[in-house]
Amino acid sequence: MPPPEVRRSIKRSAVSDQQRRRELALLRQTQQRSDSQNRARRLASSVFTLSSSSSSDLILPDKDILTRAADSEEHEAHLDESVAPARELNVVQASKLKGREARQWFARQLMLPEWMIDIPPKLDRDWYVFARPAGNRCFVVSSNGTTISRLRNGSVLHHFPSSLPNGSRTRDSSGPASSYCVLDCIFHEPDQTYYVIDMVCWRDYSLYDCTAEFRFFWLNSKLAESGACNSPSTYHRYRFSVVPIYDCNQAGLHAAYSTSMPYTKDGVLFFNKHAHYQTGNTPLALVWKDNYCSQYFLDTDSQGLVPTQQQVVLEMQEDGKLTTSDDPPVVFGSLEVDFIQKSEFRAGNLLRFAIKDESVRVVDGKLELGDLQFISKSNRARAFADSYSKVFFQYAARHSPLKIEDIAASILPNLPDDSPIVDVEMGS
C-alpha cells in the first residue's frame, strides 16, 4: 500500500478536550513524582501473591509484608463485590482480593491508552508510533526462578521458566536472587510469542518515572542481552520480541500502518516521548484503528458481529448514575430507582447499553448520550467500564471516522515551532 498522501488540513475548532488533558497529564507527572520503586515492588509481589495454590512454594519478592490469599480463584463467583474500590490498596490488601476487585486492581496497574479523538500537535517530534500486535495484554513478572504472566483481569495466563532476569531456576543470574523484572506485553497466540510494548522494571530498577524515550531504549538493549529473544527451549518456554518502534514522522507512520509485521496487527499505538508509565487511562498514549489495520475497528457483540446500534458498557454508581472508567469518571446517564430494585443491580455492576444515534450530540467538543437502552449485564470477567475516549471513538468511527490521511496530513515536514495546530473534525 503506498504511503498516505500529504495534504494540508483546514484549521478547525477543537472537537475534544483530549489535548488539554494531555497537557495536564504532562504537568502532573512533573509535580507528583511518586515512589516508583515501591510501586514496582508492590506490583511484582502481588502478581506472585495472587497466584493459584499450585504455586504455593514460590518465594515472594517481598515476603515479609505479604499475606497469601486463603481461597482459590475458583471461588470468585461467590464473593461479595461491594467492597471499596481497589485502586489504592497496599500489597497486603491486594493479596486478599478476589473476583471483580482483583480484576479491577490488576487492570489499573497497566498504562491504558486512550482512543485517538483528535490529533496531537507536533506528532512528528514528540511521539512514537508502532503497530499493536493482536492478542492478550498482560504483565510478565520474573523473580526467584520463575516467570508469571497475568492478564489485565488478574487471571494467570502462563506460569513458566524464562531467560528473563531470575526467570528460571536453572538460569545463572548476575543480580541478587531477590531481584525481579516487570514487562508490559501482548501475547500473540499464533506464534506463541510475548511482544513487549513497554518495560516497567528491570533487575529491581523501576522505570515508572522514566520517559518513554528512555524506557524504549532500555527495552531494546536489555531484552536482547538477557537472551529472552532467543528461540524457546526447556528453560525458556516462550519467545519474547520487541515491536518495531518508529518516530512518528511520515516514514514512521507509513511503516507502522502499511508495512507487514511478524504478527497480526490490531491498530496503531502512539506514545508521547516524554510520558512516564502512568497507570490507568492516559492521553499520553493513544490507540487508533481502521478496517485496514485491525479486524476490530468497530466493536462486536457476544456473537462477534457488529451490532446495528453502538453499544457501551458503563458502571452503575450508588446513586444510579452510569459512568465511564475514567478518573474522574464521565456520567452518561442514570437509572430509575424502581428499575434498579427490580433488576437487583448493585453499585459497581457493569451494564451494557445500546445508543440511539439520534440521541447523541457533540457539544463544545464533548460527547453527550441521550437515550440509553439497557441490554444486559456485562461479562463477569470484564474488569471495568468503557472509557470516554473509546465511546467517542466508536461513535465517530460509525459516522465521521478519523482517517489515516488525516493523521498523515497533520505531519507536515520542516514546519517552524510556531506553526498552527491541525485539528480534524470527527463528528457533529
Coordinates of C-alpha atoms in Angstrom, one line a residue:
M1 CA 0.0 0.0 0.0
P2 CA 1.5 3.4 -0.9
P3 CA 2.2 5.9 1.8
P4 CA -0.7 8.3 2.6
E5 CA -0.6 11.4 0.5
V6 CA 0.5 14.5 2.5
R7 CA -2.2 17.2 2.4
R8 CA -2.8 20.4 4.3
S9 CA -5.9 20.3 6.6
I10 CA -8.1 23.3 7.2
K11 CA -7.8 24.8 10.7
R12 CA -11.0 24.0 12.6
S13 CA -12.2 24.4 16.1
A14 CA -11.0 21.7 18.5
V15 CA -13.5 18.8 18.8
S16 CA -12.5 17.4 22.2
D17 CA -10.6 18.2 25.4
Q18 CA -8.1 15.5 24.8
Q19 CA -5.2 17.9 24.1
R20 CA -6.0 19.8 27.3
R21 CA -5.8 16.5 29.2
R22 CA -2.5 15.7 27.6
E23 CA -1.0 19.0 28.8
L24 CA -2.4 18.4 32.3
A25 CA -1.0 14.8 32.3
L26 CA 2.5 16.0 31.4
L27 CA 2.3 18.7 34.1
R28 CA 1.0 16.3 36.7
Q29 CA 3.8 13.8 36.2
T30 CA 6.4 16.5 36.9
Q31 CA 4.7 17.8 40.0
Q32 CA 3.8 14.4 41.6
R33 CA 6.8 12.1 41.4
S34 CA 5.7 9.1 43.4
D35 CA 7.8 6.4 45.0
S36 CA 8.2 4.3 41.8
Q37 CA 10.5 1.7 43.4
N38 CA 7.8 0.8 45.9
R39 CA 5.1 0.8 43.2
A40 CA 7.1 -1.7 41.1
R41 CA 7.8 -4.0 44.1
R42 CA 4.1 -3.8 45.0
L43 CA 3.1 -5.0 41.5
A44 CA 5.7 -7.7 41.3
S45 CA 4.8 -9.0 44.8
S46 CA 1.1 -9.0 44.1
V47 CA 1.5 -11.0 40.9
F48 CA 3.0 -13.8 42.9
T49 CA 0.8 -13.4 45.9
L50 CA -2.4 -13.8 43.9
S51 CA -1.1 -16.9 42.2
S52 CA -3.1 -20.1 42.3
S53 CA -2.5 -22.7 45.0
S54 CA -0.3 -24.7 42.6
S55 CA 2.5 -22.1 43.1
S56 CA 2.4 -22.1 46.8
D57 CA 6.1 -23.0 47.1
L58 CA 7.2 -19.7 45.4
I59 CA 9.5 -17.4 47.3
L60 CA 7.9 -14.0 47.1
P61 CA 9.9 -10.9 46.2
D62 CA 9.0 -9.1 49.5
K63 CA 7.8 -12.0 51.7
D64 CA 8.0 -10.1 55.0
I65 CA 5.0 -7.9 54.1
L66 CA 2.8 -10.3 52.1
T67 CA -0.3 -12.2 53.0
R68 CA -1.3 -15.0 50.8
A69 CA -4.9 -15.3 49.7
A70 CA -6.6 -18.2 51.6
D71 CA -9.2 -19.0 48.9
S72 CA -8.5 -20.3 45.5
E73 CA -9.6 -18.4 42.4
E74 CA -12.4 -20.8 41.6
H75 CA -14.4 -19.3 44.4
E76 CA -14.5 -15.8 42.7
A77 CA -18.1 -16.0 41.7
H78 CA -19.3 -16.4 45.4
L79 CA -17.5 -13.3 46.8
D80 CA -19.1 -10.0 47.7
E81 CA -18.4 -7.4 45.1
S82 CA -19.5 -4.5 47.2
V83 CA -16.1 -3.9 48.8
A84 CA -14.4 -0.5 48.4
P85 CA -12.6 0.3 45.1
A86 CA -9.2 -1.4 45.0
R87 CA -7.2 1.3 43.2
E88 CA -5.1 2.4 46.1
L89 CA -4.7 -0.8 48.1
N90 CA -1.4 -1.8 49.6
V91 CA 0.1 -5.2 48.9
V92 CA -1.5 -6.9 52.0
Q93 CA -5.0 -5.8 51.0
A94 CA -4.4 -6.5 47.3
S95 CA -3.3 -10.0 48.1
K96 CA -6.7 -10.8 49.6
L97 CA -8.7 -9.5 46.6
K98 CA -10.8 -11.9 44.5
G99 CA -13.3 -11.7 41.8
R100 CA -14.1 -8.3 40.3
E101 CA -11.9 -6.4 42.8
A102 CA -8.9 -8.4 41.8
R103 CA -9.7 -7.8 38.2
Q104 CA -10.0 -4.0 38.8
W105 CA -6.8 -3.8 40.7
F106 CA -4.7 -5.5 38.0
A107 CA -6.4 -3.7 35.2
R108 CA -5.4 -0.4 36.8
Q109 CA -1.8 -1.3 37.1
L110 CA -1.4 -1.2 33.3
M111 CA -1.0 2.0 31.4
L112 CA -4.1 2.1 29.2
P113 CA -4.1 4.2 26.0
E114 CA -6.9 6.5 25.3
W115 CA -8.5 6.2 21.9
M116 CA -7.4 8.9 19.5
I117 CA -10.2 11.5 19.3
D118 CA -8.1 14.3 18.0
I119 CA -4.6 14.6 16.6
P120 CA -1.9 15.8 19.0
P121 CA 0.2 18.8 17.8
K122 CA 3.9 18.1 17.0
L123 CA 3.1 14.5 16.4
D124 CA 6.3 14.0 14.4
R125 CA 8.5 15.5 17.1
D126 CA 7.0 14.4 20.4
W127 CA 5.5 10.9 19.6
Y128 CA 6.4 7.4 18.7
V129 CA 4.2 5.1 16.6
F130 CA 4.1 1.3 16.3
A131 CA 1.7 -1.4 15.1
R132 CA -0.1 -3.0 18.0
P133 CA 0.0 -6.8 18.0
A134 CA -3.3 -8.6 18.2
G135 CA -3.6 -10.7 21.4
N136 CA -3.9 -10.6 25.2
R137 CA -2.5 -7.6 27.0
C138 CA -0.7 -8.8 30.2
F139 CA 2.1 -8.2 32.7
V140 CA 5.0 -10.6 32.8
V141 CA 7.0 -10.8 36.0
S142 CA 10.1 -12.8 36.6
S143 CA 11.5 -13.4 40.1
N144 CA 13.1 -16.1 42.2
G145 CA 13.5 -18.7 39.5
T146 CA 10.1 -18.5 37.8
T147 CA 8.0 -16.3 35.5
I148 CA 4.3 -15.5 35.6
S149 CA 2.1 -13.7 33.2
R150 CA -1.2 -12.2 34.3
L151 CA -4.0 -10.8 32.1
R152 CA -5.5 -7.4 32.8
N153 CA -8.4 -9.1 34.6
G154 CA -6.0 -10.6 37.1
S155 CA -6.1 -14.2 36.0
V156 CA -2.9 -16.2 35.3
L157 CA -2.1 -16.7 31.6
H158 CA 1.1 -18.7 31.9
H159 CA 3.4 -19.9 34.7
F160 CA 6.8 -20.8 33.0
P161 CA 10.6 -20.6 33.1
S162 CA 12.2 -17.9 31.0
S163 CA 15.5 -16.2 30.2
L164 CA 14.4 -13.0 31.9
P165 CA 16.4 -12.0 35.0
N166 CA 15.7 -14.6 37.7
G167 CA 13.0 -16.1 35.4
S168 CA 14.3 -19.7 35.7
R169 CA 15.8 -21.8 38.5
T170 CA 18.5 -23.1 36.2
R171 CA 19.4 -19.7 34.8
D172 CA 22.6 -18.1 36.1
S173 CA 21.9 -14.5 37.3
S174 CA 24.4 -11.7 37.7
G175 CA 22.0 -9.9 40.1
P176 CA 20.6 -10.8 43.6
A177 CA 18.3 -13.7 43.9
S178 CA 15.5 -11.5 45.1
S179 CA 15.6 -9.2 42.0
Y180 CA 12.7 -9.1 39.6
C181 CA 11.6 -7.8 36.2
V182 CA 8.2 -6.4 35.1
L183 CA 7.3 -6.2 31.4
D184 CA 4.1 -4.9 29.7
C185 CA 3.4 -7.4 26.9
I186 CA 0.9 -8.7 24.4
F187 CA 0.8 -12.4 24.0
H188 CA 0.3 -13.3 20.3
E189 CA -1.3 -16.7 20.2
P190 CA -0.4 -17.7 16.5
D191 CA 3.3 -17.7 17.1
Q192 CA 3.3 -18.2 20.9
T193 CA 5.3 -15.0 21.4
Y194 CA 5.2 -12.3 24.0
Y195 CA 5.6 -9.0 22.2
V196 CA 6.9 -6.4 24.7
I197 CA 5.5 -3.0 24.3
D198 CA 6.9 -1.4 27.5
M199 CA 9.3 -2.0 30.3
V200 CA 8.2 -1.2 33.8
C201 CA 11.1 -2.6 35.9
W202 CA 14.4 -4.3 35.1
R203 CA 16.5 -6.0 37.8
D204 CA 14.8 -4.1 40.6
Y205 CA 15.3 -0.7 38.7
S206 CA 11.9 0.9 38.4
L207 CA 11.2 2.7 35.2
Y208 CA 7.8 4.2 36.2
D209 CA 9.1 7.7 36.4
C210 CA 11.3 7.4 33.3
T211 CA 10.3 8.9 29.9
A212 CA 9.0 6.6 27.2
E213 CA 12.1 7.6 25.2
F214 CA 14.4 6.1 27.9
R215 CA 12.1 3.1 28.6
F216 CA 12.1 2.1 24.9
F217 CA 15.9 2.5 24.8
W218 CA 16.4 0.2 27.7
L219 CA 13.8 -2.2 26.4
N220 CA 15.6 -2.7 23.1
S221 CA 19.1 -3.1 24.7
K222 CA 18.4 -5.1 27.9
L223 CA 15.9 -7.6 26.5
A224 CA 18.2 -8.8 23.8
E225 CA 21.1 -9.0 26.3
S226 CA 19.1 -11.3 28.5
G227 CA 18.5 -14.0 25.9
A228 CA 14.7 -13.6 26.2
C229 CA 14.5 -13.0 22.4
N230 CA 16.0 -16.5 21.7
S231 CA 14.0 -19.4 20.4
P232 CA 12.1 -21.4 23.0
S233 CA 14.0 -24.2 25.0
T234 CA 13.5 -26.3 28.0
Y235 CA 14.3 -23.4 30.4
H236 CA 12.8 -20.7 28.2
R237 CA 9.3 -21.7 27.2
Y238 CA 8.2 -18.7 25.2
R239 CA 10.0 -16.3 23.0
F240 CA 9.9 -12.6 23.7
S241 CA 10.2 -9.9 21.0
V242 CA 10.3 -6.1 20.8
V243 CA 7.9 -4.5 18.5
P244 CA 9.4 -2.1 15.9
I245 CA 9.0 1.4 17.2
Y246 CA 9.3 4.5 15.0
D247 CA 9.4 8.2 15.3
C248 CA 6.0 9.4 14.2
N249 CA 7.1 11.2 11.0
Q250 CA 5.8 10.4 7.6
A251 CA 8.1 7.4 7.1
G252 CA 7.4 6.1 10.6
L253 CA 3.6 6.4 10.3
H254 CA 3.7 4.6 6.9
A255 CA 5.9 1.8 8.3
A256 CA 3.6 1.2 11.3
Y257 CA 0.5 1.4 9.3
S258 CA 1.4 -0.3 6.0
T259 CA 4.5 -2.5 6.5
S260 CA 4.0 -6.2 7.1
M261 CA 4.8 -7.3 10.6
P262 CA 5.6 -10.8 12.0
Y263 CA 2.4 -10.6 14.0
T264 CA -1.3 -9.8 13.2
K265 CA -2.0 -6.1 13.7
D266 CA -4.7 -4.7 15.9
G267 CA -4.5 -1.0 15.3
V268 CA -1.7 1.6 15.8
L269 CA -0.3 2.9 19.1
F270 CA 1.1 6.3 19.6
F271 CA 3.3 7.1 22.7
N272 CA 4.4 10.5 23.8
K273 CA 8.1 10.5 24.2
H274 CA 8.0 12.4 27.5
A275 CA 5.4 10.3 29.1
H276 CA 6.1 8.4 32.3
Y277 CA 4.5 5.0 32.8
Q278 CA 1.2 6.2 34.2
T279 CA -1.2 3.5 35.4
G280 CA -4.8 3.7 34.2
N281 CA -6.2 5.6 31.3
T282 CA -3.8 8.2 29.9
P283 CA -4.0 10.6 27.0
L284 CA -0.2 10.4 26.6
A285 CA -0.7 7.0 24.9
L286 CA -3.2 6.7 22.1
V287 CA -4.7 3.8 20.1
W288 CA -6.2 4.3 16.6
K289 CA -7.8 1.8 14.3
D290 CA -9.4 1.4 10.9
N291 CA -10.5 -1.5 8.8
Y292 CA -7.1 -1.9 7.1
C293 CA -5.0 -2.3 10.3
S294 CA -7.5 -4.0 12.6
Q295 CA -10.1 -6.7 12.5
Y296 CA -11.8 -5.0 15.4
F297 CA -12.3 -1.4 14.1
L298 CA -15.9 -1.5 15.3
D299 CA -16.9 -3.2 18.5
T300 CA -18.7 -6.5 18.1
D301 CA -21.3 -8.2 20.2
S302 CA -21.0 -11.6 22.0
Q303 CA -21.5 -13.4 18.7
G304 CA -18.7 -11.5 17.0
L305 CA -21.0 -9.4 14.9
V306 CA -21.1 -5.6 14.6
P307 CA -24.4 -4.5 16.1
T308 CA -26.7 -2.1 14.2
Q309 CA -26.6 0.3 17.1
Q310 CA -23.4 1.3 19.0
Q311 CA -23.1 -0.4 22.4
V312 CA -21.4 0.8 25.5
V313 CA -20.5 -0.7 28.9
L314 CA -21.0 1.6 31.9
E315 CA -20.6 1.2 35.6
M316 CA -23.6 1.9 37.9
Q317 CA -22.8 4.0 41.0
E318 CA -24.6 4.1 44.3
D319 CA -26.9 6.9 43.2
G320 CA -27.8 5.1 39.9
K321 CA -25.6 7.2 37.7
L322 CA -23.9 5.4 34.8
T323 CA -20.2 6.3 34.4
T324 CA -17.1 5.5 32.3
S325 CA -13.9 4.1 33.7
D326 CA -12.1 7.4 33.5
D327 CA -10.6 9.3 36.5
P328 CA -12.7 11.3 37.2
P329 CA -15.5 9.3 35.6
V330 CA -17.8 10.8 32.9
V331 CA -21.5 10.5 33.6
F332 CA -23.5 9.3 30.6
G333 CA -26.9 8.7 32.2
S334 CA -28.7 7.3 35.2
L335 CA -31.2 4.5 36.1
E336 CA -34.5 4.9 37.9
V337 CA -34.7 3.5 41.4
D338 CA -37.6 1.2 40.6
F339 CA -35.7 -0.3 37.7
I340 CA -32.6 -0.8 39.8
Q341 CA -34.6 -2.6 42.6
K342 CA -36.5 -4.7 40.1
S343 CA -33.3 -5.8 38.4
E344 CA -31.4 -6.3 41.7
F345 CA -28.4 -4.3 40.4
R346 CA -25.7 -3.2 42.9
A347 CA -23.2 -0.3 42.8
G348 CA -20.2 -1.4 40.7
N349 CA -22.2 -3.6 38.3
L350 CA -21.1 -3.2 34.7
L351 CA -24.1 -2.8 32.4
R352 CA -24.3 -2.9 28.6
F353 CA -26.5 -0.4 26.7
A354 CA -27.4 0.4 23.1
I355 CA -27.2 4.0 21.9
K356 CA -29.8 5.6 19.6
D357 CA -27.9 7.7 17.0
E358 CA -30.4 10.4 17.1
S359 CA -29.9 10.9 20.8
V360 CA -26.1 11.6 20.6
R361 CA -24.8 15.1 20.5
V362 CA -21.3 16.7 20.4
V363 CA -21.5 19.9 22.3
D364 CA -18.3 22.1 22.7
G365 CA -16.2 19.1 21.8
K366 CA -17.8 16.8 24.4
L367 CA -19.9 13.8 23.6
E368 CA -23.4 13.6 25.2
L369 CA -25.5 10.4 25.1
G370 CA -29.3 10.7 25.3
D371 CA -31.4 7.6 25.2
L372 CA -29.6 4.5 26.6
Q373 CA -31.4 1.2 26.1
F374 CA -30.4 -1.5 28.6
I375 CA -29.3 -4.8 27.1
S376 CA -27.8 -6.9 29.8
K377 CA -25.2 -7.2 32.5
S378 CA -21.6 -7.3 31.2
N379 CA -19.5 -10.4 31.2
R380 CA -18.2 -11.1 34.8
A381 CA -14.7 -11.5 33.5
R382 CA -14.7 -7.8 32.5
A383 CA -12.7 -5.6 34.7
F384 CA -14.3 -2.2 34.2
A385 CA -16.4 0.1 32.0
D386 CA -15.6 1.6 28.7
S387 CA -13.6 4.8 28.7
Y388 CA -15.0 8.1 27.5
S389 CA -12.5 8.2 24.6
K390 CA -13.5 4.7 23.4
V391 CA -17.2 5.7 23.4
F392 CA -16.3 8.8 21.4
F393 CA -14.0 7.0 19.0
Q394 CA -16.6 4.3 18.3
Y395 CA -19.3 6.9 17.7
A396 CA -17.0 8.8 15.3
A397 CA -16.0 5.6 13.6
R398 CA -19.6 5.0 12.6
H399 CA -20.3 8.5 11.3
S400 CA -17.1 10.5 10.6
P401 CA -14.0 8.5 11.3
L402 CA -10.6 9.9 11.8
K403 CA -8.7 8.6 8.8
I404 CA -5.0 7.7 8.2
E405 CA -4.9 10.5 5.7
D406 CA -6.0 13.0 8.4
I407 CA -3.2 11.8 10.7
A408 CA -0.6 11.9 7.8
A409 CA -1.8 15.4 6.9
S410 CA -1.0 16.7 10.4
I411 CA 2.6 15.6 9.9
L412 CA 4.0 18.4 7.8
P413 CA 7.8 18.4 7.3
N414 CA 10.1 21.2 8.3
L415 CA 7.5 23.4 10.0
P416 CA 8.6 26.0 12.5
D417 CA 7.7 25.6 16.1
D418 CA 5.0 28.4 15.9
S419 CA 3.2 26.6 13.1
P420 CA -0.6 26.3 13.6
I421 CA -2.1 23.2 15.2
V422 CA -4.1 21.0 12.8
D423 CA -7.4 19.9 14.2
V424 CA -9.6 17.4 12.3
E425 CA -13.3 17.4 12.9
M426 CA -14.7 13.9 13.7
G427 CA -18.4 14.4 14.2
S428 CA -21.2 16.8 14.8

